[in-house]
């Protein structure tokens, strides 16, 4: 068994960043609200957890206005939001016409 501690009600996050850039154009958690409570869970040996995020292929500016993401190469990064974070391997993909 492996105890894990979350600092909020958020279990994970996903970002999409244009390849070669540092600033994400999309973050799953943006605009969502999570409880502010420390949570402890225990993962049993061999136990799996799955969370799902769906990107609508839109970017969002600081004012909340959306526009279609430009075609090109991107990197998706997923993080389990336990204390200290746990990052999955980045996934590279292309948005094509």
mmCIF file of N, CA and C in Angstrom:
data_model
loop_
_atom_site.group_PDB
_atom_site.id
_atom_site.type_symbol
_atom_site.label_atom_id
_atom_site.label_comp_id
_atom_site.label_asym_id
_atom_site.label_seq_id
_atom_site.Cartn_x
_atom_site.Cartn_y
_atom_site.Cartn_z
ATOM 1 N N UNK A 1 0.820 -1.210 0.000
ATOM 2 C CA UNK A 1 0.000 0.000 0.000
ATOM 3 C C UNK A 1 0.856 1.263 0.000
ATOM 4 N N UNK A 2 0.391 2.294 -0.720
ATOM 5 C CA UNK A 2 1.127 3.561 -0.812
ATOM 6 C C UNK A 2 0.201 4.702 -0.418
ATOM 7 N N UNK A 3 0.466 5.359 0.720
ATOM 8 C CA UNK A 3 -0.346 6.519 1.059
ATOM 9 C C UNK A 3 0.030 7.704 0.176
ATOM 10 N N UNK A 4 -0.976 8.471 -0.241
ATOM 11 C CA UNK A 4 -0.752 9.686 -1.025
ATOM 12 C C UNK A 4 -1.586 10.799 -0.410
ATOM 13 N N UNK A 5 -1.087 12.027 -0.526
ATOM 14 C CA UNK A 5 -1.770 13.171 0.059
ATOM 15 C C UNK A 5 -2.028 14.214 -1.016
ATOM 16 N N UNK A 6 -3.275 14.644 -1.120
ATOM 17 C CA UNK A 6 -3.674 15.699 -2.042
ATOM 18 C C UNK A 6 -3.900 16.975 -1.234
ATOM 19 N N UNK A 7 -3.531 18.127 -1.790
ATOM 20 C CA UNK A 7 -3.688 19.390 -1.072
ATOM 21 C C UNK A 7 -5.038 20.057 -1.337
ATOM 22 N N UNK A 8 -5.862 19.443 -2.191
ATOM 23 C CA UNK A 8 -7.177 20.005 -2.508
ATOM 24 C C UNK A 8 -8.056 18.894 -3.079
ATOM 25 N N UNK A 9 -9.241 19.278 -3.545
ATOM 26 C CA UNK A 9 -10.131 18.327 -4.196
ATOM 27 C C UNK A 9 -9.721 17.996 -5.615
ATOM 28 N N UNK A 10 -8.678 18.622 -6.109
ATOM 29 C CA UNK A 10 -8.198 18.362 -7.468
ATOM 30 C C UNK A 10 -7.326 17.114 -7.464
ATOM 31 N N UNK A 11 -7.630 16.161 -8.360
ATOM 32 C CA UNK A 11 -6.853 14.927 -8.465
ATOM 33 C C UNK A 11 -5.749 15.003 -9.518
ATOM 34 N N UNK A 12 -5.982 15.782 -10.570
ATOM 35 C CA UNK A 12 -5.038 15.805 -11.692
ATOM 36 C C UNK A 12 -5.171 17.124 -12.434
ATOM 37 N N UNK A 13 -4.252 17.347 -13.360
ATOM 38 C CA UNK A 13 -4.352 18.464 -14.295
ATOM 39 C C UNK A 13 -3.695 18.044 -15.598
ATOM 40 N N UNK A 14 -4.116 18.667 -16.683
ATOM 41 C CA UNK A 14 -3.544 18.416 -18.006
ATOM 42 C C UNK A 14 -3.345 19.766 -18.680
ATOM 43 N N UNK A 15 -2.200 19.932 -19.334
ATOM 44 C CA UNK A 15 -1.946 21.141 -20.112
ATOM 45 C C UNK A 15 -1.610 20.757 -21.544
ATOM 46 N N UNK A 16 -1.874 21.698 -22.461
ATOM 47 C CA UNK A 16 -1.479 21.545 -23.867
ATOM 48 C C UNK A 16 -0.638 22.767 -24.218
ATOM 49 N N UNK A 17 0.568 22.508 -24.721
ATOM 50 C CA UNK A 17 1.523 23.567 -25.033
ATOM 51 C C UNK A 17 2.028 23.388 -26.462
ATOM 52 N N UNK A 18 2.077 24.467 -27.252
ATOM 53 C CA UNK A 18 2.692 24.344 -28.581
ATOM 54 C C UNK A 18 4.144 23.884 -28.441
ATOM 55 N N UNK A 19 4.551 22.960 -29.296
ATOM 56 C CA UNK A 19 5.930 22.459 -29.245
ATOM 57 C C UNK A 19 6.909 23.618 -29.419
ATOM 58 N N UNK A 20 7.935 23.680 -28.582
ATOM 59 C CA UNK A 20 8.939 24.721 -28.651
ATOM 60 C C UNK A 20 8.602 25.949 -27.828
ATOM 61 N N UNK A 21 7.422 25.970 -27.208
ATOM 62 C CA UNK A 21 7.022 27.100 -26.368
ATOM 63 C C UNK A 21 6.916 26.640 -24.920
ATOM 64 N N UNK A 22 6.879 27.592 -24.004
ATOM 65 C CA UNK A 22 6.807 27.251 -22.583
ATOM 66 C C UNK A 22 5.418 27.439 -21.994
ATOM 67 N N UNK A 23 4.636 28.377 -22.538
ATOM 68 C CA UNK A 23 3.339 28.704 -21.955
ATOM 69 C C UNK A 23 2.236 27.844 -22.572
ATOM 70 N N UNK A 24 1.487 27.111 -21.724
ATOM 71 C CA UNK A 24 0.381 26.307 -22.247
ATOM 72 C C UNK A 24 -0.713 27.196 -22.846
ATOM 73 N N UNK A 25 -1.390 26.671 -23.863
ATOM 74 C CA UNK A 25 -2.536 27.383 -24.433
ATOM 75 C C UNK A 25 -3.838 26.862 -23.837
ATOM 76 N N UNK A 26 -3.761 25.762 -23.077
ATOM 77 C CA UNK A 26 -4.945 25.201 -22.445
ATOM 78 C C UNK A 26 -4.528 24.462 -21.175
ATOM 79 N N UNK A 27 -5.334 24.617 -20.154
ATOM 80 C CA UNK A 27 -5.138 23.900 -18.890
ATOM 81 C C UNK A 27 -6.505 23.404 -18.444
ATOM 82 N N UNK A 28 -6.610 22.109 -18.192
ATOM 83 C CA UNK A 28 -7.874 21.504 -17.807
ATOM 84 C C UNK A 28 -8.474 22.187 -16.583
ATOM 85 N N UNK A 29 -7.674 22.533 -15.594
ATOM 86 C CA UNK A 29 -8.176 23.073 -14.326
ATOM 87 C C UNK A 29 -8.640 24.526 -14.419
ATOM 88 N N UNK A 30 -8.276 25.250 -15.470
ATOM 89 C CA UNK A 30 -8.683 26.657 -15.580
ATOM 90 C C UNK A 30 -10.203 26.772 -15.548
ATOM 91 N N UNK A 31 -10.690 27.665 -14.698
ATOM 92 C CA UNK A 31 -12.114 27.899 -14.591
ATOM 93 C C UNK A 31 -12.856 26.894 -13.728
ATOM 94 N N UNK A 32 -12.145 25.926 -13.167
ATOM 95 C CA UNK A 32 -12.770 24.933 -12.288
ATOM 96 C C UNK A 32 -12.457 25.302 -10.835
ATOM 97 N N UNK A 33 -13.307 24.875 -9.942
ATOM 98 C CA UNK A 33 -13.116 25.147 -8.528
ATOM 99 C C UNK A 33 -12.969 23.836 -7.771
ATOM 100 N N UNK A 34 -12.064 23.823 -6.799
ATOM 101 C CA UNK A 34 -11.783 22.612 -6.027
ATOM 102 C C UNK A 34 -11.835 22.940 -4.539
ATOM 103 N N UNK A 35 -12.216 21.964 -3.753
ATOM 104 C CA UNK A 35 -12.221 22.170 -2.303
ATOM 105 C C UNK A 35 -10.794 22.421 -1.830
ATOM 106 N N UNK A 36 -10.661 23.154 -0.747
ATOM 107 C CA UNK A 36 -9.347 23.445 -0.181
ATOM 108 C C UNK A 36 -9.154 22.628 1.085
ATOM 109 N N UNK A 37 -9.021 21.347 0.923
ATOM 110 C CA UNK A 37 -8.857 20.453 2.065
ATOM 111 C C UNK A 37 -7.802 19.408 1.737
ATOM 112 N N UNK A 38 -6.948 19.152 2.691
ATOM 113 C CA UNK A 38 -5.948 18.089 2.507
ATOM 114 C C UNK A 38 -6.674 16.752 2.591
ATOM 115 N N UNK A 39 -6.400 15.906 1.608
ATOM 116 C CA UNK A 39 -7.026 14.579 1.548
ATOM 117 C C UNK A 39 -5.949 13.517 1.516
ATOM 118 N N UNK A 40 -6.162 12.454 2.254
ATOM 119 C CA UNK A 40 -5.241 11.325 2.253
ATOM 120 C C UNK A 40 -5.946 10.120 1.655
ATOM 121 N N UNK A 41 -5.254 9.430 0.776
ATOM 122 C CA UNK A 41 -5.761 8.191 0.195
ATOM 123 C C UNK A 41 -4.661 7.150 0.269
ATOM 124 N N UNK A 42 -5.049 5.898 0.208
ATOM 125 C CA UNK A 42 -4.087 4.803 0.176
ATOM 126 C C UNK A 42 -4.324 4.021 -1.108
ATOM 127 N N UNK A 43 -3.279 3.910 -1.913
ATOM 128 C CA UNK A 43 -3.343 3.095 -3.133
ATOM 129 C C UNK A 43 -2.819 1.704 -2.809
ATOM 130 N N UNK A 44 -3.605 0.717 -3.117
ATOM 131 C CA UNK A 44 -3.198 -0.655 -2.867
ATOM 132 C C UNK A 44 -2.273 -1.141 -3.982
ATOM 133 N N UNK A 45 -1.452 -2.130 -3.709
ATOM 134 C CA UNK A 45 -0.543 -2.696 -4.704
ATOM 135 C C UNK A 45 -1.349 -3.121 -5.932
ATOM 136 N N UNK A 46 -0.936 -2.667 -7.103
ATOM 137 C CA UNK A 46 -1.597 -3.020 -8.353
ATOM 138 C C UNK A 46 -2.844 -2.205 -8.656
ATOM 139 N N UNK A 47 -3.255 -1.333 -7.743
ATOM 140 C CA UNK A 47 -4.452 -0.519 -7.969
ATOM 141 C C UNK A 47 -4.175 0.524 -9.045
ATOM 142 N N UNK A 48 -5.174 0.804 -9.864
ATOM 143 C CA UNK A 48 -5.062 1.807 -10.913
ATOM 144 C C UNK A 48 -6.105 2.885 -10.700
ATOM 145 N N UNK A 49 -5.758 4.115 -11.051
ATOM 146 C CA UNK A 49 -6.686 5.245 -11.025
ATOM 147 C C UNK A 49 -6.705 5.832 -12.426
ATOM 148 N N UNK A 50 -7.870 6.217 -12.898
ATOM 149 C CA UNK A 50 -8.007 6.825 -14.207
ATOM 150 C C UNK A 50 -8.819 8.105 -14.075
ATOM 151 N N UNK A 51 -8.308 9.183 -14.652
ATOM 152 C CA UNK A 51 -9.032 10.439 -14.737
ATOM 153 C C UNK A 51 -9.055 10.838 -16.207
ATOM 154 N N UNK A 52 -10.093 11.521 -16.629
ATOM 155 C CA UNK A 52 -10.256 11.872 -18.034
ATOM 156 C C UNK A 52 -10.417 13.374 -18.197
ATOM 157 N N UNK A 53 -9.707 13.931 -19.172
ATOM 158 C CA UNK A 53 -9.850 15.342 -19.543
ATOM 159 C C UNK A 53 -10.094 15.386 -21.040
ATOM 160 N N UNK A 54 -10.945 16.303 -21.460
ATOM 161 C CA UNK A 54 -11.241 16.445 -22.890
ATOM 162 C C UNK A 54 -10.944 17.880 -23.305
ATOM 163 N N UNK A 55 -10.065 18.037 -24.291
ATOM 164 C CA UNK A 55 -9.711 19.355 -24.821
ATOM 165 C C UNK A 55 -10.555 19.618 -26.056
ATOM 166 N N UNK A 56 -11.188 20.783 -26.109
ATOM 167 C CA UNK A 56 -12.038 21.133 -27.252
ATOM 168 C C UNK A 56 -11.255 21.784 -28.399
ATOM 169 N N UNK A 57 -9.939 21.712 -28.344
ATOM 170 C CA UNK A 57 -9.034 22.283 -29.349
ATOM 171 C C UNK A 57 -9.230 23.786 -29.486
ATOM 172 N N UNK A 58 -9.513 24.424 -28.351
ATOM 173 C CA UNK A 58 -9.677 25.868 -28.282
ATOM 174 C C UNK A 58 -8.607 26.437 -27.346
ATOM 175 N N UNK A 59 -8.200 27.665 -27.621
ATOM 176 C CA UNK A 59 -7.338 28.397 -26.698
ATOM 177 C C UNK A 59 -8.240 29.363 -25.940
ATOM 178 N N UNK A 60 -7.764 29.839 -24.789
ATOM 179 C CA UNK A 60 -8.549 30.791 -24.022
ATOM 180 C C UNK A 60 -7.633 31.888 -23.520
ATOM 181 N N UNK A 61 -7.996 33.151 -23.787
ATOM 182 C CA UNK A 61 -7.157 34.258 -23.342
ATOM 183 C C UNK A 61 -7.534 34.662 -21.914
ATOM 184 N N UNK A 62 -6.852 35.677 -21.375
ATOM 185 C CA UNK A 62 -7.055 36.106 -19.993
ATOM 186 C C UNK A 62 -8.483 36.583 -19.739
ATOM 187 N N UNK A 63 -9.175 37.065 -20.757
ATOM 188 C CA UNK A 63 -10.549 37.530 -20.609
ATOM 189 C C UNK A 63 -11.561 36.391 -20.737
ATOM 190 N N UNK A 64 -11.071 35.170 -20.991
ATOM 191 C CA UNK A 64 -11.953 34.021 -21.119
ATOM 192 C C UNK A 64 -12.492 33.787 -22.510
ATOM 193 N N UNK A 65 -12.046 34.591 -23.475
ATOM 194 C CA UNK A 65 -12.506 34.425 -24.857
ATOM 195 C C UNK A 65 -11.790 33.240 -25.491
ATOM 196 N N UNK A 66 -12.560 32.415 -26.200
ATOM 197 C CA UNK A 66 -11.997 31.231 -26.840
ATOM 198 C C UNK A 66 -11.817 31.452 -28.332
ATOM 199 N N UNK A 67 -10.826 30.751 -28.892
ATOM 200 C CA UNK A 67 -10.610 30.739 -30.335
ATOM 201 C C UNK A 67 -9.997 29.395 -30.709
ATOM 202 N N UNK A 68 -10.169 28.945 -31.954
ATOM 203 C CA UNK A 68 -9.606 27.654 -32.361
ATOM 204 C C UNK A 68 -8.082 27.645 -32.228
ATOM 205 N N UNK A 69 -7.551 26.543 -31.760
ATOM 206 C CA UNK A 69 -6.099 26.397 -31.660
ATOM 207 C C UNK A 69 -5.518 26.299 -33.066
ATOM 208 N N UNK A 70 -4.378 26.970 -33.309
ATOM 209 C CA UNK A 70 -3.745 26.859 -34.622
ATOM 210 C C UNK A 70 -3.288 25.427 -34.894
ATOM 211 N N UNK A 71 -3.289 25.049 -36.143
ATOM 212 C CA UNK A 71 -2.774 23.727 -36.517
ATOM 213 C C UNK A 71 -1.278 23.709 -36.258
ATOM 214 N N UNK A 72 -0.771 22.552 -35.854
ATOM 215 C CA UNK A 72 0.654 22.444 -35.572
ATOM 216 C C UNK A 72 0.929 21.346 -34.565
ATOM 217 N N UNK A 73 2.157 21.348 -34.051
ATOM 218 C CA UNK A 73 2.608 20.309 -33.119
ATOM 219 C C UNK A 73 2.464 20.804 -31.685
ATOM 220 N N UNK A 74 1.989 19.900 -30.807
ATOM 221 C CA UNK A 74 1.717 20.221 -29.415
ATOM 222 C C UNK A 74 2.261 19.132 -28.502
ATOM 223 N N UNK A 75 2.345 19.489 -27.227
ATOM 224 C CA UNK A 75 2.730 18.534 -26.191
ATOM 225 C C UNK A 75 1.683 18.603 -25.089
ATOM 226 N N UNK A 76 1.129 17.447 -24.725
ATOM 227 C CA UNK A 76 0.191 17.353 -23.602
ATOM 228 C C UNK A 76 0.952 16.822 -22.395
ATOM 229 N N UNK A 77 0.779 17.482 -21.265
ATOM 230 C CA UNK A 77 1.408 17.061 -20.013
ATOM 231 C C UNK A 77 0.322 16.818 -18.979
ATOM 232 N N UNK A 78 0.392 15.682 -18.303
ATOM 233 C CA UNK A 78 -0.567 15.343 -17.249
ATOM 234 C C UNK A 78 0.173 15.211 -15.928
ATOM 235 N N UNK A 79 -0.477 15.694 -14.873
ATOM 236 C CA UNK A 79 0.092 15.639 -13.529
ATOM 237 C C UNK A 79 -0.959 15.135 -12.557
ATOM 238 N N UNK A 80 -0.583 14.183 -11.705
ATOM 239 C CA UNK A 80 -1.416 13.803 -10.576
ATOM 240 C C UNK A 80 -1.048 14.786 -9.472
ATOM 241 N N UNK A 81 -2.023 15.449 -8.899
ATOM 242 C CA UNK A 81 -1.757 16.577 -8.020
ATOM 243 C C UNK A 81 -1.551 16.185 -6.559
ATOM 244 N N UNK A 82 -0.895 15.058 -6.333
ATOM 245 C CA UNK A 82 -0.512 14.715 -4.964
ATOM 246 C C UNK A 82 0.569 15.683 -4.511
ATOM 247 N N UNK A 83 0.779 15.783 -3.208
ATOM 248 C CA UNK A 83 1.822 16.665 -2.685
ATOM 249 C C UNK A 83 3.140 16.320 -3.374
ATOM 250 N N UNK A 84 3.772 17.312 -3.972
ATOM 251 C CA UNK A 84 5.008 17.093 -4.707
ATOM 252 C C UNK A 84 4.773 16.822 -6.179
ATOM 253 N N UNK A 85 3.554 16.441 -6.553
ATOM 254 C CA UNK A 85 3.220 16.209 -7.950
ATOM 255 C C UNK A 85 3.798 14.909 -8.485
ATOM 256 N N UNK A 86 3.134 14.343 -9.435
ATOM 257 C CA UNK A 86 3.577 13.133 -10.117
ATOM 258 C C UNK A 86 3.262 13.324 -11.584
ATOM 259 N N UNK A 87 4.289 13.491 -12.406
ATOM 260 C CA UNK A 87 4.112 13.804 -13.825
ATOM 261 C C UNK A 87 4.156 12.555 -14.690
ATOM 262 N N UNK A 88 3.212 12.478 -15.607
ATOM 263 C CA UNK A 88 3.227 11.414 -16.613
ATOM 264 C C UNK A 88 4.185 11.817 -17.726
ATOM 265 N N UNK A 89 4.560 10.862 -18.548
ATOM 266 C CA UNK A 89 5.408 11.165 -19.699
ATOM 267 C C UNK A 89 4.635 12.080 -20.650
ATOM 268 N N UNK A 90 5.276 13.130 -21.181
ATOM 269 C CA UNK A 90 4.590 14.018 -22.125
ATOM 270 C C UNK A 90 4.159 13.261 -23.387
ATOM 271 N N UNK A 91 3.068 13.723 -23.986
ATOM 272 C CA UNK A 91 2.556 13.120 -25.216
ATOM 273 C C UNK A 91 2.615 14.184 -26.305
ATOM 274 N N UNK A 92 3.319 13.894 -27.397
ATOM 275 C CA UNK A 92 3.408 14.808 -28.531
ATOM 276 C C UNK A 92 2.353 14.414 -29.560
ATOM 277 N N UNK A 93 1.714 15.443 -30.152
ATOM 278 C CA UNK A 93 0.711 15.176 -31.169
ATOM 279 C C UNK A 93 0.624 16.364 -32.126
ATOM 280 N N UNK A 94 -0.047 16.150 -33.252
ATOM 281 C CA UNK A 94 -0.196 17.194 -34.269
ATOM 282 C C UNK A 94 -1.667 17.450 -34.537
ATOM 283 N N UNK A 95 -2.040 18.720 -34.557
ATOM 284 C CA UNK A 95 -3.366 19.120 -35.034
ATOM 285 C C UNK A 95 -3.217 19.398 -36.514
ATOM 286 N N UNK A 96 -3.907 18.642 -37.328
ATOM 287 C CA UNK A 96 -3.795 18.796 -38.772
ATOM 288 C C UNK A 96 -5.142 19.228 -39.342
ATOM 289 N N UNK A 97 -5.097 19.793 -40.544
ATOM 290 C CA UNK A 97 -6.324 20.207 -41.239
ATOM 291 C C UNK A 97 -7.204 19.015 -41.492
#
